[in-house]
Structures are given as structure tokens and as C-alpha cells.
CSV table of C-alpha atoms and ligand atoms in Angstrom, one decimal:
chain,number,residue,atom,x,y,z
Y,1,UNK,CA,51.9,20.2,-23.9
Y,2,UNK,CA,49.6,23.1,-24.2
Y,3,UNK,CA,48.1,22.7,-20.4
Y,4,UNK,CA,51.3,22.6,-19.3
Y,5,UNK,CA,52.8,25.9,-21.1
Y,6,UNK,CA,49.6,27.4,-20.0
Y,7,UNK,CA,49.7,26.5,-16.0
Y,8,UNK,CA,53.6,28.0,-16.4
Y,9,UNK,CA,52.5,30.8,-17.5
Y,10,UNK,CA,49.9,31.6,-15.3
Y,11,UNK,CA,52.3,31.0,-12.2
Y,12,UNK,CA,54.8,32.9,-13.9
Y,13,UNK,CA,52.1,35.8,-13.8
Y,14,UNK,CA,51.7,35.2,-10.0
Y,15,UNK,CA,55.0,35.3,-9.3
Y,16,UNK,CA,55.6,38.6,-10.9
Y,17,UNK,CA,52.5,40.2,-9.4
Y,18,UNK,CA,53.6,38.8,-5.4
Y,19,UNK,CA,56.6,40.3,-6.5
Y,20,UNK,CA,55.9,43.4,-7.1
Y,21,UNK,CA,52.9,43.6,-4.7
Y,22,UNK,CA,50.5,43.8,-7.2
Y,23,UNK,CA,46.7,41.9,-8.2
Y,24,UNK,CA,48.4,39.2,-11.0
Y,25,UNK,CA,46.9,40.3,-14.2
Y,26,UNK,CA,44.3,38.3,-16.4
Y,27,UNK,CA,45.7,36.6,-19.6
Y,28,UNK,CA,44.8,37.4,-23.1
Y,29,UNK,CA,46.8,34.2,-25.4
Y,30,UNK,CA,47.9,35.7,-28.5
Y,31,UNK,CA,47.2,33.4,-31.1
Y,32,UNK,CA,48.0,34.6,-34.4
Y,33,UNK,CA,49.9,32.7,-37.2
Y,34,UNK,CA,48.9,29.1,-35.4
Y,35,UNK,CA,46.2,27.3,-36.4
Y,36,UNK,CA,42.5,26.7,-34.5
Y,37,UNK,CA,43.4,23.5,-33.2
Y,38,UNK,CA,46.2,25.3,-31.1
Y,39,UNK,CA,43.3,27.4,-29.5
Y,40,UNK,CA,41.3,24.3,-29.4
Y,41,UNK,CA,43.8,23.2,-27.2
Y,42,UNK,CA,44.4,26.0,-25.2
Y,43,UNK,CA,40.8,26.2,-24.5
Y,44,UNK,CA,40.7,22.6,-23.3
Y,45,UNK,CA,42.9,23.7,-21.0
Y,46,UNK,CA,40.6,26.6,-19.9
Y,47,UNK,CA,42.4,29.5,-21.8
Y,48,UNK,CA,38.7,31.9,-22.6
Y,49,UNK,CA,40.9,34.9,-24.3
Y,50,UNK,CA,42.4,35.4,-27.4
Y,51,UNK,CA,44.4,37.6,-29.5
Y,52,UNK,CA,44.3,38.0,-33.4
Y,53,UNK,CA,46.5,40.7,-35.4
Y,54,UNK,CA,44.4,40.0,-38.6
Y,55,UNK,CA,40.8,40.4,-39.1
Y,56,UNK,CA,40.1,38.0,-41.4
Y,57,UNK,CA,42.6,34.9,-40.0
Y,58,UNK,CA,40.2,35.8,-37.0
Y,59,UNK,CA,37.0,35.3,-38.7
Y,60,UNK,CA,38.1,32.2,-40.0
Y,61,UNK,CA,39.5,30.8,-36.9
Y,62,UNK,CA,36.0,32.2,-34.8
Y,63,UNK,CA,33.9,30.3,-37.4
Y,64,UNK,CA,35.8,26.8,-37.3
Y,65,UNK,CA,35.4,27.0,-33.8
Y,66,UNK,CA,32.9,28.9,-32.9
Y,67,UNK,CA,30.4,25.9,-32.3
Y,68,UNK,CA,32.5,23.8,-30.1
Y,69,UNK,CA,33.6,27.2,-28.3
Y,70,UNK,CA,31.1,29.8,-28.2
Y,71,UNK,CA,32.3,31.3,-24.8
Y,72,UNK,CA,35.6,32.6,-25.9
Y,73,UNK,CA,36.4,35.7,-26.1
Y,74,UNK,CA,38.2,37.5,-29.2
Y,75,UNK,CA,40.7,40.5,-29.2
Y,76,UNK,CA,42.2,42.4,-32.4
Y,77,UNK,CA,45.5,43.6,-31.2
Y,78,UNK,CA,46.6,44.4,-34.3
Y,79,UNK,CA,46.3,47.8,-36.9
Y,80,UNK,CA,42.7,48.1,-38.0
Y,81,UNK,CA,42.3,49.5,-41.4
Y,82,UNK,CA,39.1,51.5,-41.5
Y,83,UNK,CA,37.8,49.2,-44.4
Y,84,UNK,CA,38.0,46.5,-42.4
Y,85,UNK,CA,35.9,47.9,-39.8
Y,86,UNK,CA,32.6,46.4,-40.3
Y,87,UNK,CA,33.8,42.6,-40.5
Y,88,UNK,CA,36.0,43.5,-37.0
Y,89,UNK,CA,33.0,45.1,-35.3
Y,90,UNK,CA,31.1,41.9,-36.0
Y,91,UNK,CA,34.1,39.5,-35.2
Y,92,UNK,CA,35.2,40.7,-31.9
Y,93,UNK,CA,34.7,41.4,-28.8
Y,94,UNK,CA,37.3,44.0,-28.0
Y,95,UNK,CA,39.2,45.8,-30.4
Y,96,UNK,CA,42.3,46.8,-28.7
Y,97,UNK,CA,44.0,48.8,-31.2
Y,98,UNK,CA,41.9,51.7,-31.4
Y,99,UNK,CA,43.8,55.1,-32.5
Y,100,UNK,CA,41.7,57.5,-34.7
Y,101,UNK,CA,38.3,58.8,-34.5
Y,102,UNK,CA,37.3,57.5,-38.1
Y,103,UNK,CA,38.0,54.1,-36.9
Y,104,UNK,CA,36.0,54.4,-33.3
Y,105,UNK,CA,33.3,56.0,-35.7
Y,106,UNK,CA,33.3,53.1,-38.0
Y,107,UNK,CA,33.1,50.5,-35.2
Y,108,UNK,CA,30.2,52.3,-33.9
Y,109,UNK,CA,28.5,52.3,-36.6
Y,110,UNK,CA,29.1,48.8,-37.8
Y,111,UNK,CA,28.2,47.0,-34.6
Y,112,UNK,CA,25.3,45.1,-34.2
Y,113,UNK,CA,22.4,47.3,-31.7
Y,114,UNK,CA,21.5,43.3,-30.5
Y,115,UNK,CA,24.8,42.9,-29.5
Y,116,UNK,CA,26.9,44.2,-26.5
Y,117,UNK,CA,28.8,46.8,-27.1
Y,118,UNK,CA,32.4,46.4,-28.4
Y,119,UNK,CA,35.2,46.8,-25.5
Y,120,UNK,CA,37.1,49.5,-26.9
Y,121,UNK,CA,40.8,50.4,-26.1
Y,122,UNK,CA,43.1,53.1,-27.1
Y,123,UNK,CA,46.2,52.3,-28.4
Y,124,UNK,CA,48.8,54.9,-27.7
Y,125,UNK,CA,52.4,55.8,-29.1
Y,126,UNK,CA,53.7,56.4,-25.7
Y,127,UNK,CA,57.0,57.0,-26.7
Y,128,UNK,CA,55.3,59.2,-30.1
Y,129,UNK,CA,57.9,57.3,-32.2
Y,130,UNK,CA,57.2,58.3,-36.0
Y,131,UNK,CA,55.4,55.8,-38.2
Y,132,UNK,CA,54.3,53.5,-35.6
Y,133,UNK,CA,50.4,53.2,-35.4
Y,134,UNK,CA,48.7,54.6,-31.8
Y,135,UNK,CA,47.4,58.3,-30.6
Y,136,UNK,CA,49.7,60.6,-29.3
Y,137,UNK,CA,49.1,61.3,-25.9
Y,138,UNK,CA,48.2,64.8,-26.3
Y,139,UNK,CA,45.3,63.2,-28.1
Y,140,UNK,CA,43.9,60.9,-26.3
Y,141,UNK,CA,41.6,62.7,-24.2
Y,142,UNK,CA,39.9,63.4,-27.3
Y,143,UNK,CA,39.3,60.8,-28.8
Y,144,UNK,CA,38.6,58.8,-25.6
Y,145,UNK,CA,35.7,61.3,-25.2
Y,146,UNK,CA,34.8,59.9,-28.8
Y,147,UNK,CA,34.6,56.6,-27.6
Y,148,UNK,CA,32.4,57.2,-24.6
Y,149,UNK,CA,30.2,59.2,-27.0
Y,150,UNK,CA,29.5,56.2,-28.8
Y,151,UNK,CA,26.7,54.1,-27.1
Y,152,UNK,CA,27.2,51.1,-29.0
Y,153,UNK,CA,31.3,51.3,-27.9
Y,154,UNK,CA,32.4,50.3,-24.3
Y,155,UNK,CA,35.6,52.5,-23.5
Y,156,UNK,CA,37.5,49.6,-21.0
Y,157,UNK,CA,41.1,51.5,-21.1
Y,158,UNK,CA,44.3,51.3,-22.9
Y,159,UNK,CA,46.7,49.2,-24.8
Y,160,UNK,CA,50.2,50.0,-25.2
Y,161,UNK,CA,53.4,48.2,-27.7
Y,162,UNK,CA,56.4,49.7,-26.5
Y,163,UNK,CA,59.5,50.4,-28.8
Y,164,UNK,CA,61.2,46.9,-28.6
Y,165,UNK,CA,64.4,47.4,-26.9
Y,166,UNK,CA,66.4,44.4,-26.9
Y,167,UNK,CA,66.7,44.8,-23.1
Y,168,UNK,CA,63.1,44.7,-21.4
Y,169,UNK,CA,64.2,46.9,-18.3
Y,170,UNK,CA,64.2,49.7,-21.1
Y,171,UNK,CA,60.7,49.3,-21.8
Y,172,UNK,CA,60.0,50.1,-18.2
Y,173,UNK,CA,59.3,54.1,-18.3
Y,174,UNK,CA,57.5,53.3,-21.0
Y,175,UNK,CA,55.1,51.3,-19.3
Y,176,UNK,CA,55.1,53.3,-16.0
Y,177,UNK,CA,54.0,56.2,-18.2
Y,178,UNK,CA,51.1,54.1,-19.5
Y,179,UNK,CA,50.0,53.6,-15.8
Y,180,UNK,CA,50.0,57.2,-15.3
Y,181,UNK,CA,48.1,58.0,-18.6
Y,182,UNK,CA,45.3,55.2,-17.2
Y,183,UNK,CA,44.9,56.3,-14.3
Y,184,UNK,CA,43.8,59.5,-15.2
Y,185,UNK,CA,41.5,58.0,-17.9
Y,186,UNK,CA,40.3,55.9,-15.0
Y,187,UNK,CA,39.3,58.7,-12.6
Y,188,UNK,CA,37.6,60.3,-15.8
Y,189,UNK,CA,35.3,57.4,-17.5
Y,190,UNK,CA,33.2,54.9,-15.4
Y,191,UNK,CA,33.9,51.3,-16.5
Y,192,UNK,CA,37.8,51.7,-17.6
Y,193,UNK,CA,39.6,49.0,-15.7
Y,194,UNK,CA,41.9,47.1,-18.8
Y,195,UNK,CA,45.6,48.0,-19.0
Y,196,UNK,CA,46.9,45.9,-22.0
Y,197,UNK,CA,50.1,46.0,-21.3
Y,198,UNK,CA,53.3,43.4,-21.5
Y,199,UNK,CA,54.3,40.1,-23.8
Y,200,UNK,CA,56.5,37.0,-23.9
Y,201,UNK,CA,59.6,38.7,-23.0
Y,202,UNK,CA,58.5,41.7,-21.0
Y,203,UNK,CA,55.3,40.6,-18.8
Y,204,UNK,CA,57.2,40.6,-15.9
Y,205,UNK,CA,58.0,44.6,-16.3
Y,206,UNK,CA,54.5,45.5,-17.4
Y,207,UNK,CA,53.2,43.7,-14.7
Y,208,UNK,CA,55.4,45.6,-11.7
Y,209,UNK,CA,54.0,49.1,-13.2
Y,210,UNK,CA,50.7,47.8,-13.5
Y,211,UNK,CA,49.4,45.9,-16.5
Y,212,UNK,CA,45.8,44.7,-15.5
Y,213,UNK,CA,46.2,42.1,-19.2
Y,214,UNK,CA,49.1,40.8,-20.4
Y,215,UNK,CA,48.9,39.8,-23.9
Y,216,UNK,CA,51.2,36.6,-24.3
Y,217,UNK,CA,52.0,34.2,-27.7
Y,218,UNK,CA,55.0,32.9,-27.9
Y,219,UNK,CA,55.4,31.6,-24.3
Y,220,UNK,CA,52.2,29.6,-24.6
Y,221,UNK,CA,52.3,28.6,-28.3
Y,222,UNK,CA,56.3,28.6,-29.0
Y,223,UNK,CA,57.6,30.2,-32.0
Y,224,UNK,CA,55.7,31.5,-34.6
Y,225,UNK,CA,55.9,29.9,-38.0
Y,226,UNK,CA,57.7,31.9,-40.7
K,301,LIG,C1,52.3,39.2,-31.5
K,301,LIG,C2,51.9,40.2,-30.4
K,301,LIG,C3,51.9,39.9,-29.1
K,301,LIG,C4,52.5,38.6,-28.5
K,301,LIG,O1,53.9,38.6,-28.6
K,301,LIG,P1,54.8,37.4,-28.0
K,301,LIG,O2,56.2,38.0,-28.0
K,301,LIG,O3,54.7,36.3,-29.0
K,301,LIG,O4,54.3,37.1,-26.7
K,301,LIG,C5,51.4,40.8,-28.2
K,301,LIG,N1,50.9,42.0,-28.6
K,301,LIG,C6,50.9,42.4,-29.9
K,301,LIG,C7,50.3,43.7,-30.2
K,301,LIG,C8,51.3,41.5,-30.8
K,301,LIG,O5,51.3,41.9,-32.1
């Protein structure tokens, strides 16, 4: 039952956070691959945030709900190619996968004045492994600037997808470096205060070096199809 996966998960959450002596961190329910009525469901059960790798199975899943739901919230997680830029600025609320300045630009310019201004976060290749999408580090200062530049962007903090090493407890330096990197984004930008960090199998980790949003599917969903 979908209440039920949901209320585990949300102690499991707790129980990490007492653990490690930290504030539990809110819960983003990544909901790619599985169809609206899954985050129909979910919501029911009071679930508000969700996560979508593609733009457009977003926009379809925001529009066949959007009437019955129009308090949730929507994140893209997932790479944003610059040419879909204008559909995602209009889609989402956050856009946590945020790693070049032509694509920040292209939010910017694509999001509706009306509207509230898109949550941003920067992705980052913490671990600067080749061919995986992300800034560097030694760029992020930069293009976080960019960001804050941009009055129609909100700069809320960082996202992070460590390399995925089969045992969790090696993703830890990973994340603790992540922590570092936000703080001092933190102490430099007003309104940063998201720290998208941890997933099914590793929440527990992110959350002891400080995740402030775990991002979460299969635990709440089960398996995705295919
Ligand atoms: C799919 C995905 C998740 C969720 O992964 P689970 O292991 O199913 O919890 C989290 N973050 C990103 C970026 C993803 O692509």
C-alpha cells in the first residue's frame, strides 16, 4: 500500500536523522517511469514533492493531474538538454540538475515574469568523474553567481549523484564533501538551504553528513518497470 511504504519511509528518515543527531530531512518521491495514478496515490497519502528525470513524462503526468492536485510540487532531477529548457522552465518548480551557464541562462529566460521564480540547484561532479553530467567544483562558484544574477532564478543549493558504489559506506566522502561545498555556498548566498542529497539505498549516509532532501523512488514506489 502506498500510505504504508510512505509512513516507512518517513520513519526510516527519523531514525537516521536521531541517529546521527541531525534535523530529519524533507522528502522529495521520485516518481519516474510509474504512472500518475502512483502519484495520485502518494498524494492521498500526503506525499506534496516529486521527482521527474524527463521533461516531457513530467508535463504529461503535471497535466493529468494537475486539476485534482494543483499543490504539488515538481522537481527535474534529471539531465536538462538546453532545448528543452523552455518546456522545463514552465513545468517545474525546481530544476535540480542545473550544471552550465547556457542552461541557467535558458531557464531564466524562459520562465514566466508572473510566476515565482524557478528553485535552482547546482548539480556537481563531486567526485569530477569523466562523462558524467554536473559542474566541477572549481566551477561552481561561478556559475552559482550566474544563478543569483538571474532575478527570475531562485539559487536554493545543491544536488549531488554520487558514483554508485555497490557499497553505500563508499559514497560517504562523497557526500561529506558535498556538505562542505554547501556550506560555503550557504555563508555566501541568502536563501540556500536545500542539500539534495541521498536515495533508496543510501539515504541513511546522506542523511548523517547532512542532506537537508532526500530524493527517494524505489523504496516508496518498488521497482521500476523495465
Ligand atoms: C532515479 C533517481 C533517484 C531515485 O533512485 P531510487 O534508487 O529509486 O531511490 C534519485 N535521484 C536521481 C537523480 C535519480 O535519477
Amino acid at each position: 500500500m502506498p500510505a504504508d511504504r510512505l509512513r516507512t519511509v518517513l520513519q526510516r528518515i527519523v531514525n537516521a536523522a536521531d541517529a546521527a543527531g541531525r534535523p530529519p530531512p524533507a522528502l522529495l518521491a521520485v516518481s519516474k517511469t510509474h504512472p500518475p495514478e502512483a502519484v495520485a496515490a502518494l498524494a492521498a497519502a500526503g506525499q506534496r514533492s516529486f521527482g521527474e528525470n524527463y521533461v516531457q513524462e513530467a508535463a504529461a503526468k503535471r497535466r493529468a493531474l494537475g486539476e485534482a492536485h494543483p499543490s504539488l510540487q515538481w522537481h527535474l532531477i534529471g539531465y536538462l538538454q538546453s532545448n528543452k529548457a523552455a518546456l522545463a522552465a514552465e513545468v517545474f518548480d525546481w530544476v535540480q540538475s542545473v550544471d552550465r551557464p547556457s542552461v541557467a541562462a535558458a531557464l531564466a529566460r524562459h520562465r514566466d515574469p508572473a510566476r515565482s521564480p524557478l528553485n535552482v540547484l547546482i548539480q556537481v561532479n563531486v567526485e569530477d568523474e569523466a562523462g558524467k553530467s554536473g559542474c566541477r567544483p572549481d566551477e561552481l562558484p561561478a556559475l552559482a553567481e550566474r544563478v543569483a544574477d538571474e532575478p527570475r532564478l531562485a539559487l536554493r543549493g545543491l544536488m549531488s549523484l554520487p558514483v554508485p558504489h555497490p557499497d553505500p559506506e563508499q559514497r560517504r566522502p562523497a557526500f561529506r564533501r558535498m556538505r562542505v561545498l554547501f556550506d560555503e555556498l550557504a555563508a555566501r548566498h541568502a536563501g540556500v538551504d536545500t542539500l539534495s542529497m541521498g536515495m533508496s539505498d543510501d539515504f541513511a549516509v546522506a542523511i548523517a553528513e547532512g542532506s537537508t532532501l532526500v530524493r527517494i523512488g524505489t523504496a516508496l514506489f518498488g521497482p521500476r518497470p523495465g
